mmCIF file of C-alpha atoms in Angstrom:
data_model
loop_
_atom_site.group_PDB
_atom_site.id
_atom_site.type_symbol
_atom_site.label_atom_id
_atom_site.label_comp_id
_atom_site.label_asym_id
_atom_site.label_seq_id
_atom_site.Cartn_x
_atom_site.Cartn_y
_atom_site.Cartn_z
ATOM 1 C CA MET A 9 110.316 23.347 -37.412
ATOM 2 C CA LEU A 10 112.971 25.169 -35.402
ATOM 3 C CA ALA A 11 116.319 22.746 -34.938
ATOM 4 C CA TYR A 12 119.860 23.766 -33.314
ATOM 5 C CA THR A 13 121.854 22.447 -36.081
ATOM 6 C CA TYR A 14 125.643 21.799 -36.552
ATOM 7 C CA ILE A 15 127.078 23.780 -39.304
ATOM 8 C CA GLU A 16 130.753 23.671 -39.111
ATOM 9 C CA LYS A 17 133.539 23.417 -36.472
ATOM 10 C CA GLY A 18 132.859 26.167 -34.058
ATOM 11 C CA ARG A 19 129.577 26.469 -35.208
ATOM 12 C CA PHE A 20 126.094 25.922 -34.218
ATOM 13 C CA ALA A 21 122.831 27.808 -35.403
ATOM 14 C CA LEU A 22 118.728 27.762 -35.245
ATOM 15 C CA THR A 23 117.594 26.792 -38.361
ATOM 16 C CA GLU A 24 114.117 25.724 -39.910
ATOM 17 C CA LYS A 25 113.761 22.042 -41.094
ATOM 18 C CA PRO A 26 110.878 19.621 -42.230
ATOM 19 C CA ILE A 27 109.328 17.663 -39.758
ATOM 20 C CA PRO A 28 111.493 14.373 -39.543
ATOM 21 C CA GLN A 29 109.230 11.384 -41.686
ATOM 22 C CA LEU A 30 109.335 7.945 -40.613
ATOM 23 C CA ILE A 31 111.751 5.841 -42.593
ATOM 24 C CA ASP A 32 111.293 2.444 -41.195
ATOM 25 C CA PRO A 33 108.785 0.295 -39.437
ATOM 26 C CA ARG A 34 110.728 0.367 -36.208
ATOM 27 C CA ASP A 35 111.026 4.319 -36.239
ATOM 28 C CA ALA A 36 108.617 6.475 -34.134
ATOM 29 C CA LEU A 37 108.305 10.379 -34.282
ATOM 30 C CA VAL A 38 108.371 11.819 -31.280
ATOM 31 C CA ARG A 39 107.228 15.671 -30.078
ATOM 32 C CA VAL A 40 110.156 16.884 -27.907
ATOM 33 C CA THR A 41 108.672 18.603 -24.701
ATOM 34 C CA LEU A 42 111.779 19.510 -23.001
ATOM 35 C CA GLY A 43 115.513 18.990 -24.186
ATOM 36 C CA SER A 44 118.973 19.693 -22.067
ATOM 37 C CA ILE A 45 122.322 20.430 -23.202
ATOM 38 C CA CYS A 46 125.238 17.729 -22.588
ATOM 39 C CA THR A 47 128.816 18.412 -22.747
ATOM 40 C CA SER A 48 129.541 15.757 -25.366
ATOM 41 C CA ASP A 49 127.327 18.852 -27.432
ATOM 42 C CA LEU A 50 130.127 20.952 -26.985
ATOM 43 C CA HIS A 51 132.696 18.359 -27.849
ATOM 44 C CA ILE A 52 130.675 18.372 -31.192
ATOM 45 C CA LYS A 53 131.340 21.778 -31.404
ATOM 46 C CA HIS A 54 134.756 22.068 -30.785
ATOM 47 C CA GLY A 55 135.320 19.767 -33.530
ATOM 48 C CA SER A 56 136.447 16.523 -30.838
ATOM 49 C CA VAL A 57 134.063 14.048 -32.774
ATOM 50 C CA PRO A 58 135.471 13.718 -35.566
ATOM 51 C CA ARG A 59 132.156 11.176 -36.890
ATOM 52 C CA ALA A 60 129.431 14.028 -35.982
ATOM 53 C CA VAL A 61 128.215 14.933 -39.359
ATOM 54 C CA PRO A 62 127.725 18.638 -40.249
ATOM 55 C CA GLY A 63 124.047 19.366 -40.819
ATOM 56 C CA ILE A 64 122.402 17.144 -38.424
ATOM 57 C CA THR A 65 120.521 18.544 -35.605
ATOM 58 C CA VAL A 66 122.441 18.082 -32.287
ATOM 59 C CA GLY A 67 121.138 16.995 -28.769
ATOM 60 C CA HIS A 68 120.469 13.879 -27.055
ATOM 61 C CA GLU A 69 119.132 14.621 -23.786
ATOM 62 C CA MET A 70 115.041 14.830 -24.165
ATOM 63 C CA VAL A 71 111.822 13.589 -23.406
ATOM 64 C CA GLY A 72 108.511 13.953 -25.413
ATOM 65 C CA ILE A 73 105.133 12.917 -26.515
ATOM 66 C CA VAL A 74 104.927 9.956 -29.159
ATOM 67 C CA GLU A 75 103.216 11.258 -32.497
ATOM 68 C CA GLN A 76 103.465 8.346 -34.983
ATOM 69 C CA VAL A 77 104.782 5.187 -34.822
ATOM 70 C CA GLY A 78 105.975 2.730 -37.218
ATOM 71 C CA SER A 79 103.999 -0.431 -37.888
ATOM 72 C CA ALA A 80 106.858 -3.116 -36.193
ATOM 73 C CA VAL A 81 106.650 -1.105 -33.224
ATOM 74 C CA LYS A 82 105.293 -2.591 -29.929
ATOM 75 C CA THR A 83 105.555 -0.864 -26.857
ATOM 76 C CA VAL A 84 104.880 2.594 -26.760
ATOM 77 C CA LYS A 85 101.915 4.307 -28.612
ATOM 78 C CA PRO A 86 101.047 7.707 -29.852
ATOM 79 C CA GLY A 87 100.277 9.805 -26.656
ATOM 80 C CA ASP A 88 102.738 8.375 -24.519
ATOM 81 C CA ARG A 89 105.146 10.217 -22.587
ATOM 82 C CA VAL A 90 108.647 9.341 -23.076
ATOM 83 C CA THR A 91 112.163 9.484 -22.581
ATOM 84 C CA VAL A 92 114.819 8.922 -25.378
ATOM 85 C CA ASN A 93 117.920 7.175 -25.173
ATOM 86 C CA VAL A 94 121.085 8.366 -26.165
ATOM 87 C CA GLU A 95 121.935 5.374 -27.727
ATOM 88 C CA THR A 96 120.392 3.488 -30.949
ATOM 89 C CA PHE A 97 120.203 -0.088 -30.441
ATOM 90 C CA CYS A 98 118.809 -3.055 -32.366
ATOM 91 C CA GLY A 99 118.128 -5.181 -29.305
ATOM 92 C CA GLU A 100 119.396 -8.257 -31.719
ATOM 93 C CA CYS A 101 122.737 -8.508 -32.319
ATOM 94 C CA PHE A 102 125.731 -9.993 -30.353
ATOM 95 C CA PHE A 103 126.465 -6.882 -28.519
ATOM 96 C CA CYS A 104 123.164 -5.877 -27.496
ATOM 97 C CA ARG A 105 122.334 -9.678 -26.556
ATOM 98 C CA GLN A 106 125.243 -8.887 -24.055
ATOM 99 C CA GLY A 107 123.951 -5.912 -22.590
ATOM 100 C CA TYR A 108 126.593 -3.780 -24.397
ATOM 101 C CA VAL A 109 124.275 -1.439 -26.574
ATOM 102 C CA ASN A 110 126.868 1.130 -27.160
ATOM 103 C CA ASN A 111 128.446 -1.412 -29.506
ATOM 104 C CA CYS A 112 125.169 -2.606 -31.126
ATOM 105 C CA THR A 113 126.579 -3.280 -34.991
ATOM 106 C CA ASP A 114 123.724 -1.611 -36.932
ATOM 107 C CA ALA A 115 124.886 1.224 -39.202
ATOM 108 C CA ASN A 116 123.221 3.812 -36.715
ATOM 109 C CA GLY A 117 124.381 1.916 -33.690
ATOM 110 C CA GLY A 118 125.707 3.536 -30.343
ATOM 111 C CA TRP A 119 125.331 7.493 -30.230
ATOM 112 C CA ALA A 120 123.527 8.337 -33.581
ATOM 113 C CA LEU A 121 121.176 11.204 -32.290
ATOM 114 C CA GLY A 122 122.403 14.762 -32.069
ATOM 115 C CA CYS A 123 125.874 13.336 -33.734
ATOM 116 C CA ARG A 124 125.442 11.145 -36.790
ATOM 117 C CA ILE A 125 121.588 11.464 -37.391
ATOM 118 C CA ASP A 126 119.141 14.441 -36.402
ATOM 119 C CA GLY A 127 118.992 15.056 -32.905
ATOM 120 C CA GLY A 128 116.586 16.473 -30.258
ATOM 121 C CA GLN A 129 117.093 20.390 -29.608
ATOM 122 C CA ALA A 130 114.463 20.650 -32.038
ATOM 123 C CA GLU A 131 110.446 20.566 -32.063
ATOM 124 C CA TYR A 132 110.431 17.190 -33.445
ATOM 125 C CA VAL A 133 113.068 13.941 -33.706
ATOM 126 C CA ARG A 134 112.632 10.518 -35.320
ATOM 127 C CA VAL A 135 113.945 7.375 -33.248
ATOM 128 C CA PRO A 136 115.216 4.494 -34.635
ATOM 129 C CA TYR A 137 114.288 1.119 -33.074
ATOM 130 C CA ALA A 138 111.868 2.790 -30.970
ATOM 131 C CA ASP A 139 110.961 -0.156 -28.799
ATOM 132 C CA GLN A 140 114.857 0.065 -27.358
ATOM 133 C CA GLY A 141 115.198 3.351 -27.686
ATOM 134 C CA LEU A 142 112.107 4.728 -26.026
ATOM 135 C CA ASN A 143 110.670 4.255 -22.245
ATOM 136 C CA ARG A 144 107.311 5.491 -21.196
ATOM 137 C CA ILE A 145 107.545 7.816 -18.276
ATOM 138 C CA PRO A 146 105.375 6.949 -15.186
ATOM 139 C CA ASP A 147 102.537 9.281 -14.563
ATOM 140 C CA SER A 148 103.938 10.291 -11.075
ATOM 141 C CA VAL A 149 106.871 11.698 -13.153
ATOM 142 C CA SER A 150 107.498 14.661 -14.316
ATOM 143 C CA ASP A 151 109.540 15.890 -17.620
ATOM 144 C CA GLU A 152 111.986 17.547 -15.669
ATOM 145 C CA GLN A 153 112.182 14.386 -13.608
ATOM 146 C CA ALA A 154 113.056 12.627 -16.323
ATOM 147 C CA LEU A 155 114.857 14.690 -18.480
ATOM 148 C CA PHE A 156 118.468 12.882 -17.578
ATOM 149 C CA VAL A 157 117.346 9.660 -17.803
ATOM 150 C CA GLY A 158 118.218 8.618 -21.323
ATOM 151 C CA ASP A 159 121.660 10.050 -20.972
ATOM 152 C CA ILE A 160 123.727 11.492 -18.036
ATOM 153 C CA LEU A 161 121.615 9.465 -15.575
ATOM 154 C CA ALA A 162 121.876 6.290 -17.535
ATOM 155 C CA THR A 163 125.681 7.008 -17.770
ATOM 156 C CA GLY A 164 126.003 7.630 -13.969
ATOM 157 C CA TYR A 165 123.653 4.011 -13.181
ATOM 158 C CA TRP A 166 126.205 2.129 -15.812
ATOM 159 C CA ALA A 167 129.220 3.452 -14.071
ATOM 160 C CA ALA A 168 128.003 2.793 -10.813
ATOM 161 C CA ARG A 169 127.027 -1.087 -11.930
ATOM 162 C CA ILE A 170 130.155 -1.772 -13.483
ATOM 163 C CA SER A 171 132.467 -0.457 -10.666
ATOM 164 C CA GLU A 172 131.684 -3.134 -8.657
ATOM 165 C CA ILE A 173 131.021 -1.153 -5.279
ATOM 166 C CA LYS A 174 130.523 -2.924 -2.128
ATOM 167 C CA PRO A 175 129.490 -2.393 1.239
ATOM 168 C CA ASP A 176 132.715 -1.794 2.994
ATOM 169 C CA ASP A 177 134.235 0.806 -0.011
ATOM 170 C CA THR A 178 135.625 4.064 -0.014
ATOM 171 C CA VAL A 179 134.411 5.476 -3.061
ATOM 172 C CA LEU A 180 136.306 8.550 -5.248
ATOM 173 C CA LEU A 181 134.220 10.012 -7.480
ATOM 174 C CA ILE A 182 136.357 12.876 -9.530
ATOM 175 C CA GLY A 183 134.612 15.736 -11.029
ATOM 176 C CA ALA A 184 130.900 16.782 -10.005
ATOM 177 C CA GLY A 185 129.635 17.932 -13.025
ATOM 178 C CA PRO A 186 126.417 17.245 -14.417
ATOM 179 C CA THR A 187 126.957 13.673 -15.383
ATOM 180 C CA GLY A 188 129.420 13.220 -12.031
ATOM 181 C CA ILE A 189 126.479 14.464 -9.770
ATOM 182 C CA CYS A 190 124.762 11.761 -11.248
ATOM 183 C CA THR A 191 127.206 9.063 -11.005
ATOM 184 C CA LEU A 192 127.184 10.145 -7.139
ATOM 185 C CA LEU A 193 123.673 9.309 -6.906
ATOM 186 C CA CYS A 194 123.608 6.023 -8.043
ATOM 187 C CA ALA A 195 126.678 5.383 -6.104
ATOM 188 C CA LEU A 196 124.673 6.088 -3.216
ATOM 189 C CA LEU A 197 122.169 3.667 -3.900
ATOM 190 C CA LYS A 198 124.890 1.192 -3.321
ATOM 191 C CA GLN A 199 125.537 2.448 -0.184
ATOM 192 C CA PRO A 200 129.195 2.088 0.411
ATOM 193 C CA ARG A 201 131.215 2.983 3.798
ATOM 194 C CA ARG A 202 132.398 6.525 2.039
ATOM 195 C CA ILE A 203 132.059 8.508 -0.764
ATOM 196 C CA ILE A 204 134.512 11.057 -1.240
ATOM 197 C CA VAL A 205 134.012 13.829 -4.389
ATOM 198 C CA CYS A 206 136.765 15.849 -6.142
ATOM 199 C CA GLU A 207 135.814 18.896 -7.678
ATOM 200 C CA LYS A 208 138.047 21.918 -8.559
ATOM 201 C CA SER A 209 135.223 24.271 -8.827
ATOM 202 C CA ALA A 210 134.314 25.957 -5.393
ATOM 203 C CA GLU A 211 130.603 26.671 -6.587
ATOM 204 C CA ARG A 212 130.104 22.571 -7.579
ATOM 205 C CA ARG A 213 131.873 21.795 -4.325
ATOM 206 C CA ARG A 214 128.990 23.867 -2.647
ATOM 207 C CA PHE A 215 126.505 22.616 -4.293
ATOM 208 C CA VAL A 216 127.294 18.853 -3.486
ATOM 209 C CA GLU A 217 127.742 19.562 0.393
ATOM 210 C CA GLU A 218 124.581 21.609 0.219
ATOM 211 C CA HIS A 219 122.418 18.723 -1.478
ATOM 212 C CA TYR A 220 124.453 15.551 -0.028
ATOM 213 C CA PRO A 221 126.024 16.581 3.133
ATOM 214 C CA ASP A 222 126.648 12.939 4.078
ATOM 215 C CA VAL A 223 129.679 13.067 1.080
ATOM 216 C CA LEU A 224 133.355 14.291 1.815
ATOM 217 C CA VAL A 225 134.387 16.718 -0.722
ATOM 218 C CA THR A 226 137.859 17.965 -1.485
ATOM 219 C CA GLU A 227 139.776 19.761 -4.406
ATOM 220 C CA PRO A 228 142.415 18.160 -6.718
ATOM 221 C CA ASP A 229 145.326 19.653 -4.567
ATOM 222 C CA ALA A 230 144.435 18.035 -1.627
ATOM 223 C CA CYS A 231 142.765 15.140 -3.203
ATOM 224 C CA GLN A 232 145.718 12.279 -2.776
ATOM 225 C CA ASP A 233 146.232 13.259 1.020
ATOM 226 C CA PHE A 234 142.643 13.699 1.361
ATOM 227 C CA VAL A 235 141.785 10.106 0.143
ATOM 228 C CA LEU A 236 144.986 8.625 2.054
ATOM 229 C CA ALA A 237 143.332 10.244 5.695
ATOM 230 C CA HIS A 238 140.129 8.790 4.685
ATOM 231 C CA SER A 239 140.433 5.289 3.367
ATOM 232 C CA LEU A 240 141.818 1.947 5.097
ATOM 233 C CA HIS A 241 143.756 0.423 2.554
ATOM 234 C CA GLY A 242 146.059 3.050 1.455
ATOM 235 C CA GLY A 243 143.464 4.608 -1.284
ATOM 236 C CA ALA A 244 140.348 4.306 -2.327
ATOM 237 C CA ASP A 245 138.611 1.025 -3.501
ATOM 238 C CA VAL A 246 136.714 2.363 -6.407
ATOM 239 C CA VAL A 247 137.737 5.214 -8.192
ATOM 240 C CA ILE A 248 135.173 6.704 -11.122
ATOM 241 C CA GLU A 249 136.702 9.567 -13.105
ATOM 242 C CA VAL A 250 134.014 11.811 -14.790
ATOM 243 C CA ALA A 251 135.930 14.954 -15.148
ATOM 244 C CA GLY A 252 137.980 14.227 -18.282
ATOM 245 C CA SER A 253 141.143 15.878 -18.077
ATOM 246 C CA ASP A 254 144.850 14.890 -18.027
ATOM 247 C CA ASP A 255 145.115 15.860 -14.328
ATOM 248 C CA SER A 256 142.128 14.023 -13.051
ATOM 249 C CA PHE A 257 142.994 11.035 -15.369
ATOM 250 C CA ARG A 258 146.491 10.766 -13.607
ATOM 251 C CA LEU A 259 144.557 11.313 -9.946
ATOM 252 C CA ALA A 260 142.369 8.555 -10.827
ATOM 253 C CA TRP A 261 145.150 5.791 -10.561
ATOM 254 C CA GLN A 262 147.545 7.854 -8.202
ATOM 255 C CA CYS A 263 144.395 7.892 -5.415
ATOM 256 C CA ALA A 264 143.683 4.174 -5.943
ATOM 257 C CA ARG A 265 144.820 1.882 -3.614
ATOM 258 C CA PRO A 266 146.339 -1.325 -5.153
ATOM 259 C CA ASN A 267 144.063 -4.033 -6.834
ATOM 260 C CA ALA A 268 141.415 -1.153 -6.870
ATOM 261 C CA VAL A 269 138.831 -0.895 -9.836
ATOM 262 C CA VAL A 270 139.253 2.494 -11.768
ATOM 263 C CA THR A 271 136.232 3.420 -14.162
ATOM 264 C CA VAL A 272 136.541 6.118 -16.649
ATOM 265 C CA VAL A 273 133.338 7.835 -17.535
ATOM 266 C CA ALA A 274 134.858 10.668 -18.790
ATOM 267 C CA LEU A 275 135.163 11.638 -22.850
ATOM 268 C CA TYR A 276 138.778 13.518 -23.309
ATOM 269 C CA ASP A 277 139.557 16.282 -25.732
ATOM 270 C CA ARG A 278 142.668 14.168 -26.671
ATOM 271 C CA PRO A 279 144.599 10.728 -25.851
ATOM 272 C CA GLN A 280 145.405 9.658 -22.412
ATOM 273 C CA VAL A 281 148.985 8.357 -21.169
ATOM 274 C CA LEU A 282 148.868 4.792 -19.195
ATOM 275 C CA PRO A 283 152.192 5.302 -17.317
ATOM 276 C CA LEU A 284 152.396 1.590 -16.580
ATOM 277 C CA PRO A 285 156.023 1.813 -15.076
ATOM 278 C CA ASP A 286 154.250 4.373 -12.609
ATOM 279 C CA MET A 287 151.990 2.051 -11.306
ATOM 280 C CA TYR A 288 153.674 -0.938 -11.497
ATOM 281 C CA GLY A 289 152.618 -3.164 -8.664
ATOM 282 C CA LYS A 290 149.159 -1.718 -8.273
ATOM 283 C CA ASN A 291 147.268 -4.189 -9.908
ATOM 284 C CA LEU A 292 144.541 -1.920 -11.124
ATOM 285 C CA THR A 293 141.755 -2.865 -13.323
ATOM 286 C CA PHE A 294 140.471 -0.103 -15.690
ATOM 287 C CA LYS A 295 137.123 -0.096 -17.330
ATOM 288 C CA THR A 296 136.437 2.479 -19.640
ATOM 289 C CA GLY A 297 134.066 3.168 -22.615
ATOM 290 C CA GLY A 298 130.668 4.632 -23.733
ATOM 291 C CA VAL A 299 127.375 4.391 -21.231
ATOM 292 C CA ASP A 300 125.465 1.103 -21.889
ATOM 293 C CA GLY A 301 122.082 2.705 -21.821
ATOM 294 C CA CYS A 302 119.928 -0.387 -21.326
ATOM 295 C CA ASP A 303 118.661 0.603 -17.838
ATOM 296 C CA CYS A 304 116.246 3.436 -18.240
ATOM 297 C CA ALA A 305 113.286 1.453 -17.636
ATOM 298 C CA GLY A 306 114.594 0.596 -14.129
ATOM 299 C CA ILE A 307 116.049 4.190 -13.585
ATOM 300 C CA LEU A 308 112.376 5.503 -14.103
ATOM 301 C CA ARG A 309 111.213 2.987 -11.397
ATOM 302 C CA LEU A 310 113.737 4.430 -9.035
ATOM 303 C CA ILE A 311 112.691 7.714 -9.779
ATOM 304 C CA GLU A 312 109.149 6.965 -9.104
ATOM 305 C CA GLN A 313 109.961 5.234 -6.224
ATOM 306 C CA GLY A 314 111.610 8.885 -4.960
ATOM 307 C CA LYS A 315 115.105 6.577 -4.778
ATOM 308 C CA ILE A 316 117.050 9.382 -7.362
ATOM 309 C CA ASP A 317 116.243 12.902 -7.983
ATOM 310 C CA THR A 318 118.094 15.190 -10.230
ATOM 311 C CA THR A 319 115.675 18.275 -10.603
ATOM 312 C CA PRO A 320 118.696 20.362 -8.013
ATOM 313 C CA LEU A 321 120.441 20.055 -11.161
ATOM 314 C CA ILE A 322 118.495 21.867 -13.512
ATOM 315 C CA THR A 323 119.345 25.739 -12.334
ATOM 316 C CA HIS A 324 118.134 27.362 -15.636
ATOM 317 C CA ARG A 325 115.493 27.307 -18.037
ATOM 318 C CA PHE A 326 115.227 28.617 -21.471
ATOM 319 C CA PRO A 327 113.169 28.105 -24.457
ATOM 320 C CA LEU A 328 114.190 26.795 -27.697
ATOM 321 C CA SER A 329 114.031 30.594 -29.543
ATOM 322 C CA ASP A 330 116.918 31.114 -26.808
ATOM 323 C CA ILE A 331 119.292 28.409 -26.724
ATOM 324 C CA GLU A 332 121.952 30.034 -28.299
ATOM 325 C CA GLU A 333 121.801 32.073 -24.985
ATOM 326 C CA ALA A 334 121.497 28.396 -23.098
ATOM 327 C CA TYR A 335 124.910 27.559 -24.858
ATOM 328 C CA ARG A 336 126.555 30.585 -24.185
ATOM 329 C CA LEU A 337 125.828 30.265 -20.212
ATOM 330 C CA PHE A 338 126.511 26.178 -20.124
ATOM 331 C CA GLU A 339 129.583 26.286 -22.070
ATOM 332 C CA ASN A 340 130.784 28.908 -19.594
ATOM 333 C CA ARG A 341 130.033 27.831 -16.800
ATOM 334 C CA ALA A 342 128.236 31.100 -15.762
ATOM 335 C CA ASP A 343 126.098 32.288 -13.273
ATOM 336 C CA GLY A 344 126.273 28.713 -11.266
ATOM 337 C CA VAL A 345 125.112 26.923 -14.357
ATOM 338 C CA ILE A 346 124.783 23.014 -13.834
ATOM 339 C CA LYS A 347 122.286 21.897 -16.067
ATOM 340 C CA VAL A 348 119.674 24.056 -18.339
ATOM 341 C CA ALA A 349 116.390 22.421 -19.364
ATOM 342 C CA VAL A 350 115.168 23.838 -22.931
ATOM 343 C CA ILE A 351 111.477 24.178 -23.146
ATOM 344 C CA MET A 352 109.966 23.425 -26.591
ATOM 345 C CA GLU A 353 106.778 24.872 -28.073
ATOM 346 C CA GLY A 354 103.892 23.625 -25.536
ATOM 347 C CA GLY A 355 106.023 23.654 -22.543
ATOM 348 C CA CYS A 356 106.297 20.343 -20.614
ATOM 349 C CA ARG A 357 104.516 18.924 -17.297
#
């Protein structure tokens, strides 16, 4: 089968690999029908993910059809269309029982697919702990509608859930990339008084203004004054940082009102400084970490009910054979790209 492979720092390549085999009774084999590229894939390419293993198939955003299941798999069967969770989790350890599935203590717990074990930018993928890692897609939901459920939409849902958003809140969301938009969609479900999106890209600001006209939009240089002018208590009640730069991290705590919640969703290329003397007295609560992607079944129901639609994010489509061009476009943010869909052999529905 064709598989897009991490060769070494700075280089991925399309290679031929054997179709994966089931290793454990809790495994499933999924024929991938549609995949995508995540900024985290670029972090691997750039050498910013030390635990990534050279030689693995990259990719952790995908949907597909179950081909085989191990003898212990109970929730899916061959022929089911499924989303694949970015995280591998056993469902039984202390952290899984608390809902902190990103911290699963299994050897392959957390972000494994496309990082430490073969992922889904390929024709087939083996999914460990299939009962936790796969969710059946409702018949009325298309592959494109479900494509982001297992990763960036799960991230957005998790971020909105832990941010304690209340009806009277002003929410500042920094970054209108794909994960930022997914977080915006999930924050909108909480129906706060106001949502402000801060984004430096003019194209992406226009995207937000076109698709979400009730959301206020600003740019980084004007953000702090804009938030002050549109909030009631000297800053945002909730700040969600999705951009992942030194400037955006600083902007997040600067724009928060005293006693606000600052949720850090972004994955940074380097350590960030927490200047406690400068923020003394603001009494901020920071929430950070990787997504706990255990809400996928509920997210699929919301999509089925028409409450979440991420299909506008798919701006470009490529076959797997042209994935190099898809990466070039995505990495360089060319041609107005937000997300690309990578179509596998056999297509998608």
